[in-house]
Amino acid sequence: GENVEQHPSTLSVQEGDSAVIKCTYSDSASNYFPWYKQELGKRPQLIIDIRSNVGEKKDQRIAVTLNKTAKHFSLHITETQPEDSAVYFCAASILDQFYFGTGTSLTVIP
Amino acid sequence: GAVVSQHPSWVICKSGTSVKIECRSLDFQATTMFWYRQFPKQSLMLMATSNEGSKATYEQGVEKDKFLINHASLTLSTLTVTSAHPEDSSFYICSAPSGRDTQYFGPGTRLTVL
């Protein structure tokens, strides 16, 4: 099956700085790559996604890049704010089955 | 947007008992639903795919006799943890797809086995 790796596991940044989280996947058949933000004890919330026919997507302060050849994709958050502090998960999807990365705990220091 | 509910939101049970968790799609039909388990400070691990009208498909390493899945209708899937033990204590989340690639997650069920 699909194997998704995510780095770093923890990340602390100063408010206003950028945060980058990277993921790799193993199955070239994966064609959809969502990113989720999860607060403690709550369901994951989709923040941005990208499909395999697109290399980059941006939504305000959040952007995602995808390199299909290298099988890696990254989340970029610019101008970070304290409310961005949460656990972020990447995922790779094959036929609606989602395989999640191990998560990154992001702390934005005011 | 689409809504997925889970019931109960939390449950505490004694070791050896069985616990049933329900996952409902409230305003759309789902022929497929997914069950995940999440241990504290860890990722969501896909356990199984629930298929309406047919048997669930389980991920490698997940005991199908222990985690019974029934997709009774197009809006309801249930996960029963049989003979629960403390190591089964976890956060269980379901999801249902609606539209292309879109997954809607339930709010999760916190299971604590004493």
PDB file of C-alpha atoms in Angstrom, chain B residues 2-3 10 12 16 19 23-25 32 43 46 48 50 55 60 62 67 72 80 87 92 95 100 103 107 112-113:
ATOM      1  CA  ALA B   2     -21.839  17.768   3.603  1.00  0.00           C
ATOM      2  CA  VAL B   3     -21.963  16.578   7.195  1.00  0.00           C
ATOM      3  CA  TRP B  10     -16.997   9.305  23.706  1.00  0.00           C
ATOM      4  CA  ILE B  12     -15.882   4.275  28.437  1.00  0.00           C
ATOM      5  CA  GLY B  16     -13.979  -7.631  27.450  1.00  0.00           C
ATOM      6  CA  VAL B  19     -18.595  -1.202  21.715  1.00  0.00           C
ATOM      7  CA  CYS B  23     -21.051   6.882  11.378  1.00  0.00           C
ATOM      8  CA  ARG B  24     -23.779   8.663   9.449  1.00  0.00           C
ATOM      9  CA  SER B  25     -23.743  10.826   6.374  1.00  0.00           C
ATOM     10  CA  THR B  32     -18.196   3.787   0.794  1.00  0.00           C
ATOM     11  CA  SER B  43      -1.441  10.097  12.710  1.00  0.00           C
ATOM     12  CA  LEU B  46      -6.745   3.813   7.860  1.00  0.00           C
ATOM     13  CA  ALA B  48     -10.816  -0.392   6.769  1.00  0.00           C
ATOM     14  CA  SER B  50     -16.769   0.029   4.568  1.00  0.00           C
ATOM     15  CA  LYS B  55     -17.939  -6.930   2.995  1.00  0.00           C
ATOM     16  CA  GLN B  60      -3.013  -5.050   6.563  1.00  0.00           C
ATOM     17  CA  VAL B  62      -6.200  -4.905  11.201  1.00  0.00           C
ATOM     18  CA  PHE B  67     -13.240  -4.698  14.339  1.00  0.00           C
ATOM     19  CA  ALA B  72     -26.218  -1.149   6.708  1.00  0.00           C
ATOM     20  CA  THR B  80     -17.960  -2.643  16.524  1.00  0.00           C
ATOM     21  CA  GLU B  87      -4.861  -1.197  24.030  1.00  0.00           C
ATOM     22  CA  TYR B  92     -11.847   6.509  16.054  1.00  0.00           C
ATOM     23  CA  SER B  95     -15.040   9.634   6.737  1.00  0.00           C
ATOM     24  CA  ARG B 100     -14.536  14.052  -6.573  1.00  0.00           C
ATOM     25  CA  GLN B 103     -13.780  13.453   2.107  1.00  0.00           C
ATOM     26  CA  PRO B 107     -16.159  14.370  14.674  1.00  0.00           C
ATOM     27  CA  THR B 112     -11.482   4.367  26.657  1.00  0.00           C
ATOM     28  CA  VAL B 113     -11.305   0.752  27.769  1.00  0.00           C
TER      29      VAL B 113
END
